[in-house]
N, CA, C and O atoms as a printed pandas DataFrame, in Angstrom:
     atom_number atom_name residue_name chain_id  residue_number  x_coord  y_coord  z_coord
0              1         N          UNK        A               1    0.844   -1.185    0.000
1              2        CA          UNK        A               1    0.000    0.000    0.000
2              3         C          UNK        A               1    0.874    1.226    0.000
3              4         O          UNK        A               1    1.935    1.258    0.623
4              5         N          UNK        A               2    0.416    2.224   -0.700
5              6        CA          UNK        A               2    1.184    3.443   -0.759
6              7         C          UNK        A               2    0.342    4.605   -1.231
7              8         O          UNK        A               2   -0.803    4.429   -1.648
8              9         N          UNK        A               3    0.910    5.783   -1.164
9             10        CA          UNK        A               3    0.278    7.002   -1.633
10            11         C          UNK        A               3    0.970    7.371   -2.942
11            12         O          UNK        A               3    2.191    7.523   -2.993
12            13         N          UNK        A               4    0.172    7.513   -3.996
13            14        CA          UNK        A               4    0.698    7.770   -5.329
14            15         C          UNK        A               4    0.077    9.029   -5.903
15            16         O          UNK        A               4   -0.978    9.474   -5.451
16            17         N          UNK        A               5    0.738    9.602   -6.902
17            18        CA          UNK        A               5    0.189   10.742   -7.627
18            19         C          UNK        A               5    0.308   10.466   -9.119
19            20         O          UNK        A               5    1.192    9.731   -9.561
20            21         N          UNK        A               6   -0.587   11.062   -9.881
21            22        CA          UNK        A               6   -0.541   10.948  -11.336
22            23         C          UNK        A               6   -1.085   12.247  -11.921
23            24         O          UNK        A               6   -2.034   12.823  -11.388
24            25         N          UNK        A               7   -0.497   12.697  -12.992
25            26        CA          UNK        A               7   -0.944   13.923  -13.652
26            27         C          UNK        A               7   -2.298   13.678  -14.295
27            28         O          UNK        A               7   -2.522   12.619  -14.882
28            29         N          UNK        A               8   -3.199   14.638  -14.193
29            30        CA          UNK        A               8   -4.523   14.452  -14.771
30            31         C          UNK        A               8   -4.500   14.478  -16.297
31            32         O          UNK        A               8   -5.451   14.030  -16.937
32            33         N          UNK        A               9   -3.413   15.002  -16.891
33            34        CA          UNK        A               9   -3.310   14.996  -18.346
34            35         C          UNK        A               9   -2.566   13.771  -18.865
35            36         O          UNK        A               9   -2.221   13.708  -20.045
36            37         N          UNK        A              10   -2.318   12.805  -17.996
37            38        CA          UNK        A              10   -1.713   11.545  -18.420
38            39         C          UNK        A              10   -0.341   11.335  -17.815
39            40         O          UNK        A              10    0.226   12.218  -17.172
40            41         N          UNK        A              11    0.169   10.153  -18.039
41            42        CA          UNK        A              11    1.467    9.785  -17.500
42            43         C          UNK        A              11    1.322    8.646  -16.523
43            44         O          UNK        A              11    0.216    8.239  -16.168
44            45         N          UNK        A              12    2.450    8.144  -16.099
45            46        CA          UNK        A              12    2.453    7.031  -15.171
46            47         C          UNK        A              12    2.374    7.492  -13.724
47            48         O          UNK        A              12    2.763    8.617  -13.409
48            49         N          UNK        A              13    1.875    6.636  -12.843
49            50        CA          UNK        A              13    1.820    6.985  -11.420
50            51         C          UNK        A              13    3.214    7.083  -10.812
51            52         O          UNK        A              13    4.126    6.354  -11.202
52            53         N          UNK        A              14    3.366    7.995   -9.849
53            54        CA          UNK        A              14    4.630    8.196   -9.147
54            55         C          UNK        A              14    4.394    8.073   -7.648
55            56         O          UNK        A              14    3.401    8.589   -7.135
56            57         N          UNK        A              15    5.296    7.394   -6.939
57            58        CA          UNK        A              15    5.098    7.232   -5.496
58            59         C          UNK        A              15    5.299    8.537   -4.733
59            60         O          UNK        A              15    6.182    9.331   -5.056
60            61         N          UNK        A              16    4.468    8.742   -3.720
61            62        CA          UNK        A              16    4.611    9.877   -2.809
62            63         C          UNK        A              16    5.113    9.370   -1.461
63            64         O          UNK        A              16    6.051    9.927   -0.890
64            65         N          UNK        A              17    4.476    8.300   -0.954
65            66        CA          UNK        A              17    4.881    7.728    0.333
66            67         C          UNK        A              17    4.488    6.259    0.376
67            68         O          UNK        A              17    3.453    5.867   -0.164
68            69         N          UNK        A              18    5.321    5.452    1.021
69            70        CA          UNK        A              18    5.025    4.038    1.205
70            71         C          UNK        A              18    4.166    3.837    2.448
71            72         O          UNK        A              18    4.142    4.682    3.343
72            73         N          UNK        A              19    3.473    2.729    2.493
73            74        CA          UNK        A              19    2.688    2.298    3.653
74            75         C          UNK        A              19    1.648    3.318    4.089
75            76         O          UNK        A              19    1.430    3.499    5.287
76            77         N          UNK        A              20    1.003    3.989    3.139
77            78        CA          UNK        A              20   -0.068    4.913    3.488
78            79         C          UNK        A              20   -1.374    4.137    3.627
79            80         O          UNK        A              20   -1.644    3.213    2.860
80            81         N          UNK        A              21   -2.171    4.518    4.604
81            82        CA          UNK        A              21   -3.457    3.863    4.832
82            83         C          UNK        A              21   -4.540    4.926    4.918
83            84         O          UNK        A              21   -4.333    5.967    5.541
84            85         N          UNK        A              22   -5.675    4.686    4.311
85            86        CA          UNK        A              22   -6.768    5.648    4.351
86            87         C          UNK        A              22   -6.539    6.809    3.402
87            88         O          UNK        A              22   -5.632    6.780    2.570
88            89         N          UNK        A              23   -7.369    7.825    3.536
89            90        CA          UNK        A              23   -7.294    8.991    2.661
90            91         C          UNK        A              23   -6.395   10.063    3.252
91            92         O          UNK        A              23   -6.470   10.334    4.450
92            93         N          UNK        A              24   -5.537   10.685    2.429
93            94        CA          UNK        A              24   -4.722   11.793    2.917
94            95         C          UNK        A              24   -5.539   13.078    2.963
95            96         O          UNK        A              24   -6.625   13.152    2.386
96            97         N          UNK        A              25   -5.023   14.073    3.639
97            98        CA          UNK        A              25   -5.639   15.407    3.680
98            99         C          UNK        A              25   -4.561   16.431    3.338
99           100         O          UNK        A              25   -3.394   16.255    3.688
100          101         N          UNK        A              26   -4.955   17.491    2.660
101          102        CA          UNK        A              26   -4.014   18.545    2.292
102          103         C          UNK        A              26   -3.751   19.465    3.471
103          104         O          UNK        A              26   -4.683   20.031    4.042
104          105         N          UNK        A              27   -2.478   19.617    3.838
105          106        CA          UNK        A              27   -2.073   20.607    4.840
106          107         C          UNK        A              27   -1.888   21.965    4.192
107          108         O          UNK        A              27   -2.209   23.001    4.774
108          109         N          UNK        A              28   -1.364   21.938    2.975
109          110        CA          UNK        A              28   -1.127   23.152    2.198
110          111         C          UNK        A              28   -1.154   22.740    0.725
111          112         O          UNK        A              28   -1.495   21.603    0.400
112          113         N          UNK        A              29   -0.798   23.656   -0.152
113          114        CA          UNK        A              29   -0.775   23.317   -1.578
114          115         C          UNK        A              29    0.313   22.304   -1.908
115          116         O          UNK        A              29    0.277   21.685   -2.971
116          117         N          UNK        A              30    1.271   22.129   -1.018
117          118        CA          UNK        A              30    2.404   21.255   -1.325
118          119         C          UNK        A              30    2.635   20.152   -0.307
119          120         O          UNK        A              30    3.593   19.391   -0.436
120          121         N          UNK        A              31    1.780   20.048    0.704
121          122        CA          UNK        A              31    2.038   19.084    1.770
122          123         C          UNK        A              31    0.757   18.343    2.170
123          124         O          UNK        A              31   -0.328   18.921    2.221
124          125         N          UNK        A              32    0.919   17.046    2.452
125          126        CA          UNK        A              32   -0.190   16.171    2.822
126          127         C          UNK        A              32    0.032   15.582    4.201
127          128         O          UNK        A              32    1.169   15.452    4.654
128          129         N          UNK        A              33   -1.063   15.224    4.872
129          130        CA          UNK        A              33   -0.995   14.455    6.110
130          131         C          UNK        A              33   -1.752   13.157    5.856
131          132         O          UNK        A              33   -2.798   13.160    5.206
132          133         N          UNK        A              34   -1.219   12.043    6.371
133          134        CA          UNK        A              34   -1.829   10.740    6.142
134          135         C          UNK        A              34   -1.484    9.806    7.290
135          136         O          UNK        A              34   -0.561   10.061    8.064
136          137         N          UNK        A              35   -2.241    8.719    7.387
137          138        CA          UNK        A              35   -1.941    7.676    8.366
138          139         C          UNK        A              35   -0.975    6.695    7.735
139          140         O          UNK        A              35   -1.244    6.155    6.662
140          141         N          UNK        A              36    0.140    6.463    8.388
141          142        CA          UNK        A              36    1.111    5.506    7.869
142          143         C          UNK        A              36    0.669    4.109    8.293
143          144         O          UNK        A              36    0.486    3.840    9.481
144          145         N          UNK        A              37    0.501    3.225    7.316
145          146        CA          UNK        A              37   -0.037    1.897    7.568
146          147         C          UNK        A              37    0.801    1.036    8.481
147          148         O          UNK        A              37    0.251    0.233    9.235
148          149         N          UNK        A              38    2.106    1.174    8.440
149          150        CA          UNK        A              38    2.971    0.335    9.253
150          151         C          UNK        A              38    2.816    0.546   10.742
151          152         O          UNK        A              38    2.898   -0.403   11.521
152          153         N          UNK        A              39    2.590    1.800   11.147
153          154        CA          UNK        A              39    2.491    2.081   12.583
154          155         C          UNK        A              39    1.188    2.766   12.974
155          156         O          UNK        A              39    0.952    2.990   14.161
156          157         N          UNK        A              40    0.338    3.104   12.011
157          158        CA          UNK        A              40   -0.948    3.716   12.323
158          159         C          UNK        A              40   -0.860    5.119   12.871
159          160         O          UNK        A              40   -1.769    5.561   13.575
160          161         N          UNK        A              41    0.216    5.838   12.567
161          162        CA          UNK        A              41    0.425    7.185   13.092
162          163         C          UNK        A              41    0.348    8.221   11.973
163          164         O          UNK        A              41    0.607    7.912   10.810
164          165         N          UNK        A              42   -0.011    9.456   12.337
165          166        CA          UNK        A              42   -0.077   10.531   11.358
166          167         C          UNK        A              42    1.324   10.989   10.972
167          168         O          UNK        A              42    2.198   11.177   11.817
168          169         N          UNK        A              43    1.504   11.161    9.666
169          170        CA          UNK        A              43    2.761   11.656    9.112
170          171         C          UNK        A              43    2.442   12.736    8.089
171          172         O          UNK        A              43    1.317   12.827    7.598
172          173         N          UNK        A              44    3.431   13.546    7.776
173          174        CA          UNK        A              44    3.306   14.560    6.731
174          175         C          UNK        A              44    4.375   14.314    5.688
175          176         O          UNK        A              44    5.457   13.814    5.997
176          177         N          UNK        A              45    4.066   14.671    4.443
177          178        CA          UNK        A              45    5.004   14.487    3.340
178          179         C          UNK        A              45    4.671   15.519    2.274
179          180         O          UNK        A              45    3.519   15.934    2.148
180          181         N          UNK        A              46    5.667   15.934    1.510
181          182        CA          UNK        A              46    5.399   16.858    0.409
182          183         C          UNK        A              46    4.677   16.096   -0.703
183          184         O          UNK        A              46    4.850   14.886   -0.845
184          185         N          UNK        A              47    3.878   16.801   -1.480
185          186        CA          UNK        A              47    3.115   16.173   -2.554
186          187         C          UNK        A              47    4.038   15.579   -3.610
187          188         O          UNK        A              47    3.640   14.670   -4.338
188          189         N          UNK        A              48    5.257   16.079   -3.700
189          190        CA          UNK        A              48    6.224   15.548   -4.651
190          191         C          UNK        A              48    6.908   14.283   -4.175
191          192         O          UNK        A              48    7.673   13.673   -4.922
192          193         N          UNK        A              49    6.646   13.881   -2.945
193          194        CA          UNK        A              49    7.272   12.684   -2.392
194          195         C          UNK        A              49    8.415   13.037   -1.462
195          196         O          UNK        A              49    8.808   14.197   -1.343
196          197         N          UNK        A              50    8.929   12.034   -0.819
197          198        CA          UNK        A              50   10.017   12.231    0.119
198          199         C          UNK        A              50    9.838   11.344    1.330
199          200         O          UNK        A              50    9.009   10.435    1.333
200          201         N          UNK        A              51   10.613   11.611    2.346
201          202        CA          UNK        A              51   10.543   10.829    3.573
202          203         C          UNK        A              51    9.448   11.395    4.476
203          204         O          UNK        A              51    9.534   12.552    4.887
204          205         N          UNK        A              52    8.415   10.599    4.793
205          206        CA          UNK        A              52    7.361   11.078    5.683
206          207         C          UNK        A              52    7.905   11.404    7.070
207          208         O          UNK        A              52    8.766   10.698    7.596
208          209         N          UNK        A              53    7.392   12.482    7.652
209          210        CA          UNK        A              53    7.800   12.914    8.983
210          211         C          UNK        A              53    6.615   12.757    9.939
211          212         O          UNK        A              53    5.501   13.148    9.593
212          213         N          UNK        A              54    6.828   12.194   11.133
213          214        CA          UNK        A              54    5.729   12.065   12.085
214          215         C          UNK        A              54    5.208   13.427   12.525
215          216         O          UNK        A              54    5.970   14.384   12.659
216          217         N          UNK        A              55    3.901   13.499   12.745
217          218        CA          UNK        A              55    3.275   14.744   13.196
218          219         C          UNK        A              55    3.563   14.993   14.671
219          220         O          UNK        A              55    3.859   16.119   15.071
220          221         N          UNK        A              56    3.474   13.934   15.479
221          222        CA          UNK        A              56    3.636   14.083   16.919
222          223         C          UNK        A              56    5.092   13.966   17.333
223          224         O          UNK        A              56    5.869   13.234   16.720
224          225         N          UNK        A              57    5.454   14.699   18.388
225          226        CA          UNK        A              57    6.783   14.579   18.969
226          227         C          UNK        A              57    6.794   13.373   19.897
227          228         O          UNK        A              57    5.736   12.836   20.224
228          229         N          UNK        A              58    7.944   12.950   20.313
229          230        CA          UNK        A              58    8.083   11.736   21.114
230          231         C          UNK        A              58    7.476   11.872   22.517
231          232         O          UNK        A              58    7.260   10.857   23.180
232          233         N          UNK        A              59    7.196   13.091   22.988
233          234        CA          UNK        A              59    6.646   13.243   24.332
234          235         C          UNK        A              59    5.116   13.189   24.372
235          236         O          UNK        A              59    4.519   13.447   25.417
236          237         N          UNK        A              60    4.487   12.861   23.260
237          238        CA          UNK        A              60    3.030   12.758   23.188
238          239         C          UNK        A              60    2.653   11.283   23.149
239          240         O          UNK        A              60    3.278   10.504   22.430
240          241         N          UNK        A              61    1.627   10.888   23.923
241          242        CA          UNK        A              61    1.157    9.502   23.915
242          243         C          UNK        A              61    0.555    9.185   22.555
243          244         O          UNK        A              61   -0.469    9.753   22.176
244          245         N          UNK        A              62    1.181    8.293   21.835
245          246        CA          UNK        A              62    0.703    7.920   20.510
246          247         C          UNK        A              62    0.410    6.431   20.453
247          248         O          UNK        A              62    0.646    5.792   19.428
248          249         N          UNK        A              63   -0.103    5.870   21.544
249          250        CA          UNK        A              63   -0.353    4.437   21.571
250          251         C          UNK        A              63   -1.562    4.042   20.738
251          252         O          UNK        A              63   -1.640    2.898   20.289
252          253         N          UNK        A              64   -2.503    4.946   20.519
253          254        CA          UNK        A              64   -3.690    4.636   19.726
254          255         C          UNK        A              64   -3.449    4.940   18.253
255          256         O          UNK        A              64   -2.690    5.844   17.906
256          257         N          UNK        A              65   -4.106    4.173   17.399
257          258        CA          UNK        A              65   -4.043    4.430   15.957
258          259         C          UNK        A              65   -4.652    5.801   15.672
259          260         O          UNK        A              65   -5.631    6.191   16.308
260          261         N          UNK        A              66   -4.084    6.520   14.731
261          262        CA          UNK        A              66   -4.554    7.842   14.339
262          263         C          UNK        A              66   -5.044    7.751   12.898
263          264         O          UNK        A              66   -4.270    7.419   12.000
264          265         N          UNK        A              67   -6.326    8.043   12.672
265          266        CA          UNK        A              67   -6.900    7.803   11.352
266          267         C          UNK        A              67   -7.772    8.961   10.879
267          268         O          UNK        A              67   -8.194    9.804   11.670
268          269         N          UNK        A              68   -8.028    8.986    9.594
269          270        CA          UNK        A              68   -8.927    9.933    8.933
270          271         C          UNK        A              68   -8.600   11.391    9.250
271          272         O          UNK        A              68   -9.445   12.108    9.786
272          273         N          UNK        A              69   -7.392   11.835    8.928
273          274        CA          UNK        A              69   -7.049   13.230    9.203
274          275         C          UNK        A              69   -7.896   14.194    8.377
275          276         O          UNK        A              69   -8.235   13.915    7.227
276          277         N          UNK        A              70   -8.228   15.319    8.974
277          278        CA          UNK        A              70   -8.980   16.376    8.305
278          279         C          UNK        A              70   -8.430   17.711    8.797
279          280         O          UNK        A              70   -8.413   17.982    9.998
280          281         N          UNK        A              71   -7.986   18.532    7.867
281          282        CA          UNK        A              71   -7.396   19.819    8.222
282          283         C          UNK        A              71   -8.507   20.850    8.372
283          284         O          UNK        A              71   -9.364   20.978    7.498
284          285         N          UNK        A              72   -8.494   21.585    9.482
285          286        CA          UNK        A              72   -9.473   22.642    9.685
286          287         C          UNK        A              72   -9.167   23.801    8.744
287          288         O          UNK        A              72   -8.037   24.288    8.723
288          289         N          UNK        A              73  -10.140   24.248    7.971
289          290        CA          UNK        A              73   -9.911   25.331    7.008
290          291         C          UNK        A              73   -9.347   26.589    7.669
291          292         O          UNK        A              73   -9.795   26.995    8.741
292          293         N          UNK        A              74   -8.373   27.187    7.021
293          294        CA          UNK        A              74   -7.796   28.432    7.504
294          295         C          UNK        A              74   -6.937   28.294    8.740
295          296         O          UNK        A              74   -6.655   29.287    9.411
296          297         N          UNK        A              75   -6.510   27.062    9.057
297          298        CA          UNK        A              75   -5.689   26.890   10.253
298          299         C          UNK        A              75   -4.592   25.856    9.989
299          300         O          UNK        A              75   -4.488   25.300    8.895
300          301         N          UNK        A              76   -3.795   25.618   11.001
301          302        CA          UNK        A              76   -2.774   24.572   10.925
302          303         C          UNK        A              76   -3.113   23.421   11.866
303          304         O          UNK        A              76   -2.222   22.713   12.335
304          305         N          UNK        A              77   -4.418   23.234   12.142
305          306        CA          UNK        A              77   -4.883   22.175   13.030
306          307         C          UNK        A              77   -5.432   21.001   12.226
307          308         O          UNK        A              77   -6.070   21.185   11.189
308          309         N          UNK        A              78   -5.175   19.790   12.723
309          310        CA          UNK        A              78   -5.648   18.588   12.080
310          311         C          UNK        A              78   -6.521   17.815   13.065
311          312         O          UNK        A              78   -6.092   17.515   14.179
312          313         N          UNK        A              79   -7.738   17.496   12.654
313          314        CA          UNK        A              79   -8.601   16.623   13.432
314          315         C          UNK        A              79   -8.333   15.189   12.986
315          316         O          UNK        A              79   -8.011   14.957   11.820
316          317         N          UNK        A              80   -8.463   14.217   13.903
317          318        CA          UNK        A              80   -8.285   12.827   13.547
318          319         C          UNK        A              80   -9.022   11.952   14.539
319          320         O          UNK        A              80   -9.362   12.393   15.637
320          321         N          UNK        A              81   -9.268   10.709   14.151
321          322        CA          UNK        A              81   -9.915    9.740   15.028
322          323         C          UNK        A              81   -8.882    8.787   15.604
323          324         O          UNK        A              81   -7.868    8.510   14.964
324          325         N          UNK        A              82   -9.129    8.286   16.797
325          326        CA          UNK        A              82   -8.261    7.265   17.383
326          327         C          UNK        A              82   -9.040    5.987   17.540
327          328         O          UNK        A              82   -8.500    4.989   18.017
């Protein structure tokens, strides 16, 4: 499983991130947030691809799966389900 992108005017699919689960949400015009399938945690990645970065710092309890991210319009806040 992975997160892929493809140009709407044609071309082959290109990988954005590996082990993505569920639907991603746009953080900005160039960045996405998604649940990483391997660990069930929220990560962010540029739309062009790259190494996903965890959203939470190590001092936050992340024992529960984090799913279905949704960015609040006009803010830098992300809602999610556990």
